[in-house]
GROMACS .gro file of C-alpha atoms in nm:
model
  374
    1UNK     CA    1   0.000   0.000   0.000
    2UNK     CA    2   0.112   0.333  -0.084
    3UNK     CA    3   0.191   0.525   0.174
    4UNK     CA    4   0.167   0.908   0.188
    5UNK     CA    5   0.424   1.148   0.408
    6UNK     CA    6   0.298   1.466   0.637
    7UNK     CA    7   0.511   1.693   0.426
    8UNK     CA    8   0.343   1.614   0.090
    9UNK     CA    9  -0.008   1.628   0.263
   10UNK     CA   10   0.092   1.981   0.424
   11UNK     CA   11   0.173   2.063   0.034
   12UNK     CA   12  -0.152   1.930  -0.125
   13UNK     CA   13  -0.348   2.080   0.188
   14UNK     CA   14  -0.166   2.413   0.127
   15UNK     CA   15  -0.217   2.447  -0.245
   16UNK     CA   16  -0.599   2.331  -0.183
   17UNK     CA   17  -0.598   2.612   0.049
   18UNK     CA   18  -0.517   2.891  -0.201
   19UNK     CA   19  -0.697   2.771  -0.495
   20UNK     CA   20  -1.011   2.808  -0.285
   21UNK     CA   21  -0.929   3.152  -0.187
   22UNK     CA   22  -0.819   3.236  -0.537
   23UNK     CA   23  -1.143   3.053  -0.689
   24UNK     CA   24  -1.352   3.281  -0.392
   25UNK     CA   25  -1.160   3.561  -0.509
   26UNK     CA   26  -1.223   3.542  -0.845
   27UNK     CA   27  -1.569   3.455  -0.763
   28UNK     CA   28  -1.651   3.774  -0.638
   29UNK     CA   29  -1.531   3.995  -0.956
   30UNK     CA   30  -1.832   4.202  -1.013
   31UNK     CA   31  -1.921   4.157  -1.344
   32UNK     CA   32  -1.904   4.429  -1.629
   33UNK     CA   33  -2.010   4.285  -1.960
   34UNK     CA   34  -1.898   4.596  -2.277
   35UNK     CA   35  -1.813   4.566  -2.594
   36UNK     CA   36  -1.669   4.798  -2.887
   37UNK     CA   37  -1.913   4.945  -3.101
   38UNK     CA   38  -1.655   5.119  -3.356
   39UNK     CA   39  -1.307   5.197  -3.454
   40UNK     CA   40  -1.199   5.465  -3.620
   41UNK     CA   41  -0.844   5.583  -3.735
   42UNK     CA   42  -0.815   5.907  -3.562
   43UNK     CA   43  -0.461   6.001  -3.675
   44UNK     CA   44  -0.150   5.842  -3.826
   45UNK     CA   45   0.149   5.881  -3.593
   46UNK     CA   46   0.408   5.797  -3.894
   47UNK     CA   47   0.639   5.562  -3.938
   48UNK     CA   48   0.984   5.462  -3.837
   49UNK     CA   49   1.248   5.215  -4.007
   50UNK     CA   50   1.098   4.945  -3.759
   51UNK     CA   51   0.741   4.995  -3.692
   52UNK     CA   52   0.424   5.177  -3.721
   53UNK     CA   53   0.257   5.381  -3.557
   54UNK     CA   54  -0.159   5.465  -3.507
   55UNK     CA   55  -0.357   5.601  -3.334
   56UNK     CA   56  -0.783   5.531  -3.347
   57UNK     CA   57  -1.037   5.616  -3.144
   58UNK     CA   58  -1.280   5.329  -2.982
   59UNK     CA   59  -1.651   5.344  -2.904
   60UNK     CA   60  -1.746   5.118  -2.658
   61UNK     CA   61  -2.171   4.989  -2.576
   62UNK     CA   62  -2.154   5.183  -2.237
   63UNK     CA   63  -2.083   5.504  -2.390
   64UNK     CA   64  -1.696   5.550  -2.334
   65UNK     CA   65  -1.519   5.709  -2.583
   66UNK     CA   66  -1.142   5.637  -2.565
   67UNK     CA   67  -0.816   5.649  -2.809
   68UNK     CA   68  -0.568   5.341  -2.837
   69UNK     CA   69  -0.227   5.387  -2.943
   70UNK     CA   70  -0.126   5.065  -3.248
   71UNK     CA   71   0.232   4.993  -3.254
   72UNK     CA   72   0.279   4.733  -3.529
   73UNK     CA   73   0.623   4.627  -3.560
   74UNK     CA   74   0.775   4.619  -3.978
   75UNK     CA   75   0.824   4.264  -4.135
   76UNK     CA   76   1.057   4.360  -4.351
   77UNK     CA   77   1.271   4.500  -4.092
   78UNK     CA   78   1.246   4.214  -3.817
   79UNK     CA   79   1.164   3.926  -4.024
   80UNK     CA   80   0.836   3.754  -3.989
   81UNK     CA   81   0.934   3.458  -3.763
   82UNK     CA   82   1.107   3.708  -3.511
   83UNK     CA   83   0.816   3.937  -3.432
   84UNK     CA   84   0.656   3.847  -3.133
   85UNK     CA   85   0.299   3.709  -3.149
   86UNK     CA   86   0.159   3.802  -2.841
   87UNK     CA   87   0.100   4.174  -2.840
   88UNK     CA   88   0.202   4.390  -2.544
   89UNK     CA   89  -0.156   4.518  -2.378
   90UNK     CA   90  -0.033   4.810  -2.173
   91UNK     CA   91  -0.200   5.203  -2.079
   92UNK     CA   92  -0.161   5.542  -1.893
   93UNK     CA   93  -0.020   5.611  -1.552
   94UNK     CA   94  -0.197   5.852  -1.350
   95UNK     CA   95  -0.234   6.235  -1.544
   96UNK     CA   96  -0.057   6.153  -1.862
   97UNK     CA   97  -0.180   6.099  -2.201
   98UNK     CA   98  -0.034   5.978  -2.529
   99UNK     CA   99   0.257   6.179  -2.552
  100UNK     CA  100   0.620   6.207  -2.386
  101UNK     CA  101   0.671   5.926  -2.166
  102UNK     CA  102   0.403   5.690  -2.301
  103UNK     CA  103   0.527   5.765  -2.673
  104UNK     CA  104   0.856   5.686  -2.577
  105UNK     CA  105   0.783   5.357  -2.416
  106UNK     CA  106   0.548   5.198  -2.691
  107UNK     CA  107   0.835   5.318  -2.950
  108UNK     CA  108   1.051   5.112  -2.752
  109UNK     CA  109   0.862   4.813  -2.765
  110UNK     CA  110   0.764   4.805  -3.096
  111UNK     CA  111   1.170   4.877  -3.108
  112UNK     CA  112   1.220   4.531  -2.980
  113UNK     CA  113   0.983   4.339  -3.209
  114UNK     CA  114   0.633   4.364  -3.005
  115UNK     CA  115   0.279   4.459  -3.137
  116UNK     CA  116   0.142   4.722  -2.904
  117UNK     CA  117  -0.217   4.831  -2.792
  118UNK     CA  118  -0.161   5.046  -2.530
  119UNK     CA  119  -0.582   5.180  -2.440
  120UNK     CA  120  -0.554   5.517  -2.331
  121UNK     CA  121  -0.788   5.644  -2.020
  122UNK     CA  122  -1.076   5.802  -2.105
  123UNK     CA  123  -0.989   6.179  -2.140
  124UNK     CA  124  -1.011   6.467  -2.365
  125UNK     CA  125  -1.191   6.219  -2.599
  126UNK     CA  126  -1.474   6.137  -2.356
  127UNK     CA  127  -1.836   6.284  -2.413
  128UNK     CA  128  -1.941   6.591  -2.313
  129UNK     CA  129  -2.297   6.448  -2.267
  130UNK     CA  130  -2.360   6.564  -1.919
  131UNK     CA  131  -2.533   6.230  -1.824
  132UNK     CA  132  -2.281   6.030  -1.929
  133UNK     CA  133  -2.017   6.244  -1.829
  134UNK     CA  134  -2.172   6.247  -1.489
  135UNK     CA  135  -2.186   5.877  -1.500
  136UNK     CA  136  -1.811   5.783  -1.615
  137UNK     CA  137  -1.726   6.074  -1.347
  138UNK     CA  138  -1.886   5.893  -1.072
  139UNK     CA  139  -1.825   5.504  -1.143
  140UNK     CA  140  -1.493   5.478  -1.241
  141UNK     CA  141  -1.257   5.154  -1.165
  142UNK     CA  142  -0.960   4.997  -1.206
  143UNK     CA  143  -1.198   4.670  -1.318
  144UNK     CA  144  -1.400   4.864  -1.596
  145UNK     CA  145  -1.101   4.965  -1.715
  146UNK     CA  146  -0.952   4.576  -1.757
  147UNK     CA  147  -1.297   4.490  -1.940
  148UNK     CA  148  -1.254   4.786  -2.198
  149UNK     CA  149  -0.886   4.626  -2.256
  150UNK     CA  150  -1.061   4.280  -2.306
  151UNK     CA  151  -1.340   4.404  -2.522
  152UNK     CA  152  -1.091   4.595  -2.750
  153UNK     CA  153  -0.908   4.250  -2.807
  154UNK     CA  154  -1.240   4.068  -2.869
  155UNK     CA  155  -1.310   4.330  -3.142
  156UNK     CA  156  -0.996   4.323  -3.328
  157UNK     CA  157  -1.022   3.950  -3.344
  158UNK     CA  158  -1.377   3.968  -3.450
  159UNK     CA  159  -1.324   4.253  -3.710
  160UNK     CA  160  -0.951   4.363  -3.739
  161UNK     CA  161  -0.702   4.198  -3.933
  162UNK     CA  162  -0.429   4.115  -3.702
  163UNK     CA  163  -0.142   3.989  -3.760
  164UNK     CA  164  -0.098   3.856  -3.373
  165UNK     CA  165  -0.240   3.674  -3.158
  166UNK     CA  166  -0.584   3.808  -2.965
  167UNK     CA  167  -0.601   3.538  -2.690
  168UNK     CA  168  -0.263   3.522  -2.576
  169UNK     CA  169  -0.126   3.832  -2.405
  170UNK     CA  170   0.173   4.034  -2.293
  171UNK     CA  171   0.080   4.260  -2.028
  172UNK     CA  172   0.289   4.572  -1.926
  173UNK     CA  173   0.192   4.833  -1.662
  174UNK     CA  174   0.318   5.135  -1.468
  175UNK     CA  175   0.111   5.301  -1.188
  176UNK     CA  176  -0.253   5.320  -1.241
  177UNK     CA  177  -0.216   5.113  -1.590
  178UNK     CA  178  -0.021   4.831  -1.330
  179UNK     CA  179  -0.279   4.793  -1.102
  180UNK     CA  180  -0.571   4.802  -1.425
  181UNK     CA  181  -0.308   4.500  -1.541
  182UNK     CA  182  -0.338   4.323  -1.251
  183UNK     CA  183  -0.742   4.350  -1.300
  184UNK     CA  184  -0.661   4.276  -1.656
  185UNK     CA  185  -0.483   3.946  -1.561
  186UNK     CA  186  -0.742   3.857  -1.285
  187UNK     CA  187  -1.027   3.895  -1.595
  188UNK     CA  188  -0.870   3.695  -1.867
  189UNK     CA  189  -1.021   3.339  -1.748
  190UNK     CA  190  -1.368   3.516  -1.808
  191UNK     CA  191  -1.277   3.586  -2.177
  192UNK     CA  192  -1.061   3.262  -2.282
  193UNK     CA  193  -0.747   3.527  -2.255
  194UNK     CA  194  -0.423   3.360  -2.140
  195UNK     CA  195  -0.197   3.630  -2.017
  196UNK     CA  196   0.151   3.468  -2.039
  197UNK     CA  197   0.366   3.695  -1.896
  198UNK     CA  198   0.342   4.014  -1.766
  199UNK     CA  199   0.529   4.323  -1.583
  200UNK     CA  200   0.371   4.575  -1.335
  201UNK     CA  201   0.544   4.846  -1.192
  202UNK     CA  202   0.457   5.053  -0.867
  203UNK     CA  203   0.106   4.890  -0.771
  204UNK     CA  204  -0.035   5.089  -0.501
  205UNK     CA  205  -0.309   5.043  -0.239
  206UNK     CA  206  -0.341   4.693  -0.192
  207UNK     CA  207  -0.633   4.813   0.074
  208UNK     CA  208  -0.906   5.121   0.163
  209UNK     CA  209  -0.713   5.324   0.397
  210UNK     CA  210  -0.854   5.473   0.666
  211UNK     CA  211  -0.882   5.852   0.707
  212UNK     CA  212  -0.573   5.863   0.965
  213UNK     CA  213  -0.380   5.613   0.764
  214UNK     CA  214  -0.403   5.829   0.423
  215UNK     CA  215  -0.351   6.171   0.594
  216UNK     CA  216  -0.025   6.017   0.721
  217UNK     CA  217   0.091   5.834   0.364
  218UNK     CA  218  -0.026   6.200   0.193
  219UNK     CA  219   0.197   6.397   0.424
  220UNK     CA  220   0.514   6.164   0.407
  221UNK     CA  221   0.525   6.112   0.062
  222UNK     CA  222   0.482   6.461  -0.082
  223UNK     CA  223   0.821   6.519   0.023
  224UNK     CA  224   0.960   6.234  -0.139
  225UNK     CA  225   0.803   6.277  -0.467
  226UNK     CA  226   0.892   6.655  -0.489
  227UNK     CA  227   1.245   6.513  -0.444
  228UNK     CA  228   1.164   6.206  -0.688
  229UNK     CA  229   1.018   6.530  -0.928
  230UNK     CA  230   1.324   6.706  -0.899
  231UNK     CA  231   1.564   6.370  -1.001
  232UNK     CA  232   1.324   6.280  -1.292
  233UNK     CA  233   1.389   6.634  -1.425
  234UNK     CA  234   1.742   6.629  -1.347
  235UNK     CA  235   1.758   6.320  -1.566
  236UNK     CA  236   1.583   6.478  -1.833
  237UNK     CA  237   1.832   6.828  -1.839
  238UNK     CA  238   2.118   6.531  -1.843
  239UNK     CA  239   1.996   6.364  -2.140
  240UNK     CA  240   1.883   6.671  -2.295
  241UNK     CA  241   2.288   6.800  -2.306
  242UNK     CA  242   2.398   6.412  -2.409
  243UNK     CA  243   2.228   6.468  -2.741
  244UNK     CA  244   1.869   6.355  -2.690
  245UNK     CA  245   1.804   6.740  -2.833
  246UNK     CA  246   1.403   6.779  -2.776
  247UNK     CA  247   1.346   6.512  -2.507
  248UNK     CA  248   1.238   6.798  -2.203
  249UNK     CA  249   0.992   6.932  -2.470
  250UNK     CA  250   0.901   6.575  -2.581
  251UNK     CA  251   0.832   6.469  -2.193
  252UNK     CA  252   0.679   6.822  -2.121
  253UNK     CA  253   0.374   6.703  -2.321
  254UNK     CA  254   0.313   6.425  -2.081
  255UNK     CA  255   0.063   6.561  -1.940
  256UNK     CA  256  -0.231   6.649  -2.050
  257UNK     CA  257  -0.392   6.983  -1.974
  258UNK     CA  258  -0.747   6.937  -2.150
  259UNK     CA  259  -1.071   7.028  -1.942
  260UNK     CA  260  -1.203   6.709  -1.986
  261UNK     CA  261  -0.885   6.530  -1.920
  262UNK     CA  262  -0.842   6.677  -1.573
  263UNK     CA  263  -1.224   6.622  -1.500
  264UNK     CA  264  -1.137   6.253  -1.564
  265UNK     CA  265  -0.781   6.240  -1.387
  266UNK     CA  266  -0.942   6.409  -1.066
  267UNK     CA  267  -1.238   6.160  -1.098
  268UNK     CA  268  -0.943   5.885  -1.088
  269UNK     CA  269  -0.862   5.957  -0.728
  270UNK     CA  270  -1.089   5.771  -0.542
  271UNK     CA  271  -1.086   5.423  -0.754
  272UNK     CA  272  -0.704   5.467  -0.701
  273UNK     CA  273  -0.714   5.444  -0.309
  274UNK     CA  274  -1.014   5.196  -0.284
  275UNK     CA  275  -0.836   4.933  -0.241
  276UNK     CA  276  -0.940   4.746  -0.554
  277UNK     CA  277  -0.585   4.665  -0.665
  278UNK     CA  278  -0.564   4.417  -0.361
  279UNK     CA  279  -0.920   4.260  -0.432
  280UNK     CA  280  -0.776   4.208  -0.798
  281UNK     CA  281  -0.438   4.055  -0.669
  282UNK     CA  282  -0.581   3.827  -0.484
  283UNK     CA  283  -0.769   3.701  -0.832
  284UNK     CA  284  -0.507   3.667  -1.071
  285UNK     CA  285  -0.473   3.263  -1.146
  286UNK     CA  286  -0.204   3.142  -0.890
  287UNK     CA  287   0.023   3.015  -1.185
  288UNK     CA  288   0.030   3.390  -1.300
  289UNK     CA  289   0.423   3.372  -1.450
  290UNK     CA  290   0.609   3.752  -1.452
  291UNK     CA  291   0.766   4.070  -1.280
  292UNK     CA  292   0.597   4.289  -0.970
  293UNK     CA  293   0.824   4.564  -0.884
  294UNK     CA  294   0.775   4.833  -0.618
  295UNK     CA  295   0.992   5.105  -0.502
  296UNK     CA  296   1.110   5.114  -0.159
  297UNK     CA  297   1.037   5.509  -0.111
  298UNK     CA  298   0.680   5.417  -0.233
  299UNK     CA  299   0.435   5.411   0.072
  300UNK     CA  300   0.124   5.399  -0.143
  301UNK     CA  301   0.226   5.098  -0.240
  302UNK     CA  302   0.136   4.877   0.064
  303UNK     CA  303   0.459   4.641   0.000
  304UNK     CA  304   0.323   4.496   0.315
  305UNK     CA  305  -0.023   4.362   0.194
  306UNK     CA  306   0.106   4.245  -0.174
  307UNK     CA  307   0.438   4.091  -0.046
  308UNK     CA  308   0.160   3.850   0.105
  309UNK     CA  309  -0.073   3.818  -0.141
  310UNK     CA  310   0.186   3.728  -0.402
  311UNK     CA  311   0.346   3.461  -0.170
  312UNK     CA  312   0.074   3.240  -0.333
  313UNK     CA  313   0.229   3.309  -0.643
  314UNK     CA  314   0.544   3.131  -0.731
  315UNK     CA  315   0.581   3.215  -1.052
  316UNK     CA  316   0.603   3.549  -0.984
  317UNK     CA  317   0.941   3.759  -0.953
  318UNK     CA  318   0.892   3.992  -0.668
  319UNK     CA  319   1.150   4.303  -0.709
  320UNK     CA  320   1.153   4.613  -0.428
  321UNK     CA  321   1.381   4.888  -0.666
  322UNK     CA  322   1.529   5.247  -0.507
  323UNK     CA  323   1.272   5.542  -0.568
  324UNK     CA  324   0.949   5.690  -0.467
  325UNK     CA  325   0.643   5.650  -0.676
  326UNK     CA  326   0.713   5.888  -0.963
  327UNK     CA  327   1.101   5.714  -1.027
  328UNK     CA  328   0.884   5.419  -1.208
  329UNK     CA  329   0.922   5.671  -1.526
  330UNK     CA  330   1.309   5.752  -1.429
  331UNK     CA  331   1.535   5.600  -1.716
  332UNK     CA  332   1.691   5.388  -1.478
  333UNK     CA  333   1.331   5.223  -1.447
  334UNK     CA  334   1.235   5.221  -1.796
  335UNK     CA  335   1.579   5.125  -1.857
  336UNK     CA  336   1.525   4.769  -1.657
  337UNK     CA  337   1.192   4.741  -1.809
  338UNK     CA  338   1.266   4.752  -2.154
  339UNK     CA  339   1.502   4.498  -2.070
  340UNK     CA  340   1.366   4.266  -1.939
  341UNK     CA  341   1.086   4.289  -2.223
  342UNK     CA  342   1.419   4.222  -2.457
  343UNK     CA  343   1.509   3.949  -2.287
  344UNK     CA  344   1.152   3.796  -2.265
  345UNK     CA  345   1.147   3.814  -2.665
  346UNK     CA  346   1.521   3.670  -2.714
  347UNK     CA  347   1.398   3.414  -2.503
  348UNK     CA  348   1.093   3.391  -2.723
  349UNK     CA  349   1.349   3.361  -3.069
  350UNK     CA  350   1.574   3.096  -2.883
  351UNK     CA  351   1.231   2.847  -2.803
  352UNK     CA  352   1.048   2.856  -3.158
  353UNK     CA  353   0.851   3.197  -3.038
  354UNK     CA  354   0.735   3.036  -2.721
  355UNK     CA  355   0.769   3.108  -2.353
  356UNK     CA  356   0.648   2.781  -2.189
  357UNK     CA  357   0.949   2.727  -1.933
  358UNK     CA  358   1.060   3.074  -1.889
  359UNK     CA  359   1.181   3.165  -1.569
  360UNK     CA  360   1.307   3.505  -1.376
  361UNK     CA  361   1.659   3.408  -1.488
  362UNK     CA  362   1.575   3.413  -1.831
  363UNK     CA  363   1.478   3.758  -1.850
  364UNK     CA  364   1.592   3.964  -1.524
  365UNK     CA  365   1.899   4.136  -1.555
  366UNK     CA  366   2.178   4.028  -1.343
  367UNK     CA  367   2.116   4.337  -1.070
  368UNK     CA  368   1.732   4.221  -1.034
  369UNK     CA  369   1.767   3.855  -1.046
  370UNK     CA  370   2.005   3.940  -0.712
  371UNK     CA  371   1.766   4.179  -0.549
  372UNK     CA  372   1.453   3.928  -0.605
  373UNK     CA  373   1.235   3.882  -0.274
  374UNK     CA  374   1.244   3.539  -0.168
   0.00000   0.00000   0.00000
């Protein structure tokens, strides 16, 4: 008779343990069923030597209006079998828009070989229809967000001629577009989406906090990010005299100034601190295979509350970096991201375009893979 040992019961009891609080989690999504209603080129953003670049503007059934920036990668430049087939789904940080930083980050992607659909939030293109302005104003979420992503990549399957695939998924994600990822992630299951590797930077508010709690995190980290301002600027002067001639005007347009757009970005603020990114964490399939990086001058962050919610996740690199919140968009920051998404694709071109059996080694650089969190 076989005979079975306390240690492998502990483990069986242990993973059956966390699939039913994942399952639970996942459970209790709420529900947001949406769907695209039209696409429309709204401007061509021109062309480079390795990819191209479009922007359109999508309709959706609940009566958001929002732009999505294409990146689509050039075949005669990379080669057809060397241009990744799972697009990068990726979108805005808090207050800034399709320009500067955002522009320079889906250039770099596409740079690398990756189609990009990066969903911008709903801003200066919303409607001006006070009721639905009124009602976008008042219900926004990190979740509704995730389901616009997932309805954008059921319409171009349905009526877009891709040339990648629409149920397998890269997902990227700084700030507010991180913690939509990590909704995104926690959705896919609902829509037959695999999301097979992704890379979230600077979560924050992993739970509601209370009025004490976010007076204190408000007066502590102002300092830090005027400081964390000051060094992203710095940066930018410093690149600016290296060559990069245009780059502070470039990154100046990061933010968008448009009535509407504020209106939106102010109406952010409360989804932001809700604690929804921890509800959504706790979601995400427990085989969920990437990169979670925070920065260790980041108290919105509650390193605390996701250090333990990803402990159920083993596939997961966990990576605490220097900086307050803002440093995410350093070039130090982007710097590491773009390569790891480099590595992630060489990997990709060394295993017949696949990435079953990747691991953090494979695509960390040397510096991270030290500094992961065991």
């Amino acid at each position: 008779m076989k005979t079975v040992n306390a240690e492998s019961l502990d483990s069986v009891n242990f993973l059956a343990t966390h699939n039913a609080e994942q399952q639970a989690a996942f459970d209790a999504l709420p529900a947001y069923p949406v769907k695209v209603i039209k696409r429309e080129t709204y401007k061509d953003l021109g062309e480079t030597a390795y990819g191209r670049f479009t922007e359109e503007k999508v309709w959706f059934d609940d009566g958001a209006e929002r732009s999505v920036t294409r990146g689509e990668p050039k075949i005669n430049h990379f080669g057809g079998k060397t241009i990744s087939p799972y697009p990068i789904s990726d979108g805005d940080p808090w207050l800034t828009g399709p320009n500067g930083f955002n522009e320079e980050v889906i250039d770099r992607l596409v740079n690398l070989g990756y189609p990009v659909i990066w969903l911008h939030h709903q801003g200066r293109h919303a409607s001006w229809d006070i009721k639905t302005m009124a009602k976008f104003i008042a219900t926004k979420s990190v979740g509704k967000s995730a389901h616009h992503d997932h309805a954008l990549f059921n319409d171009l399957e349905a009526n877009g001629s891709v040339d990648f695939m629409t149920n397998k998924i890269i997902r990227g994600g700084f700030s507010r577009s991180a913690m939509s990822g990590e909704a995104f992630v926690a959705e896919a299951p609902r829509y037959d989406r695999t999301v097979l590797h992704s890379d979230l930077t600077a979560k924050c508010f992993a739970h509601m906090p209370n009025l004490f709690e976010l007076t204190k995190t408000i007066v502590e980290q102002l300092p830090k990010e005027t400081k964390g301002l000051v060094r992203l600027i710095g940066n930018l002067i410093c690149r600016e005299h290296s060559g990069e001639i245009g780059i502070l005007k470039k990154y100046a347009g990061t933010l968008d100034l448009h009535p509407m757009n504020l209106l939106h970005e102010l109406a952010w603020i409360k989804p932001l601190i809700s604690g929804d990114d921890g509800i959504y964490s706790r979601a995400i399939p427990l085989d969920t295979s990437g990169v979670r990086v925070f920065l260790n001058k980041d108290d919105m962050s509650h390193y605390t509350d996701h250090q333990l919610i990803h402990q159920k996740h083993p596939n997961l690199a966990i990576l605490v970096e220097p900086g307050c919140h803002l440093e995410g968009a350093h070039q130090i920051a982007v710097d590491n991201r773009i390569t790891r998404f480099s590595n992630v694709i060489n990997y990709m071109r060394s295993h017949d375009m696949n990435l079953l059996g990747m691991q953090p080694k494979d695509y960390l650089p040397k510096q991270e893979l030290l500094a992961v969190v065991a």
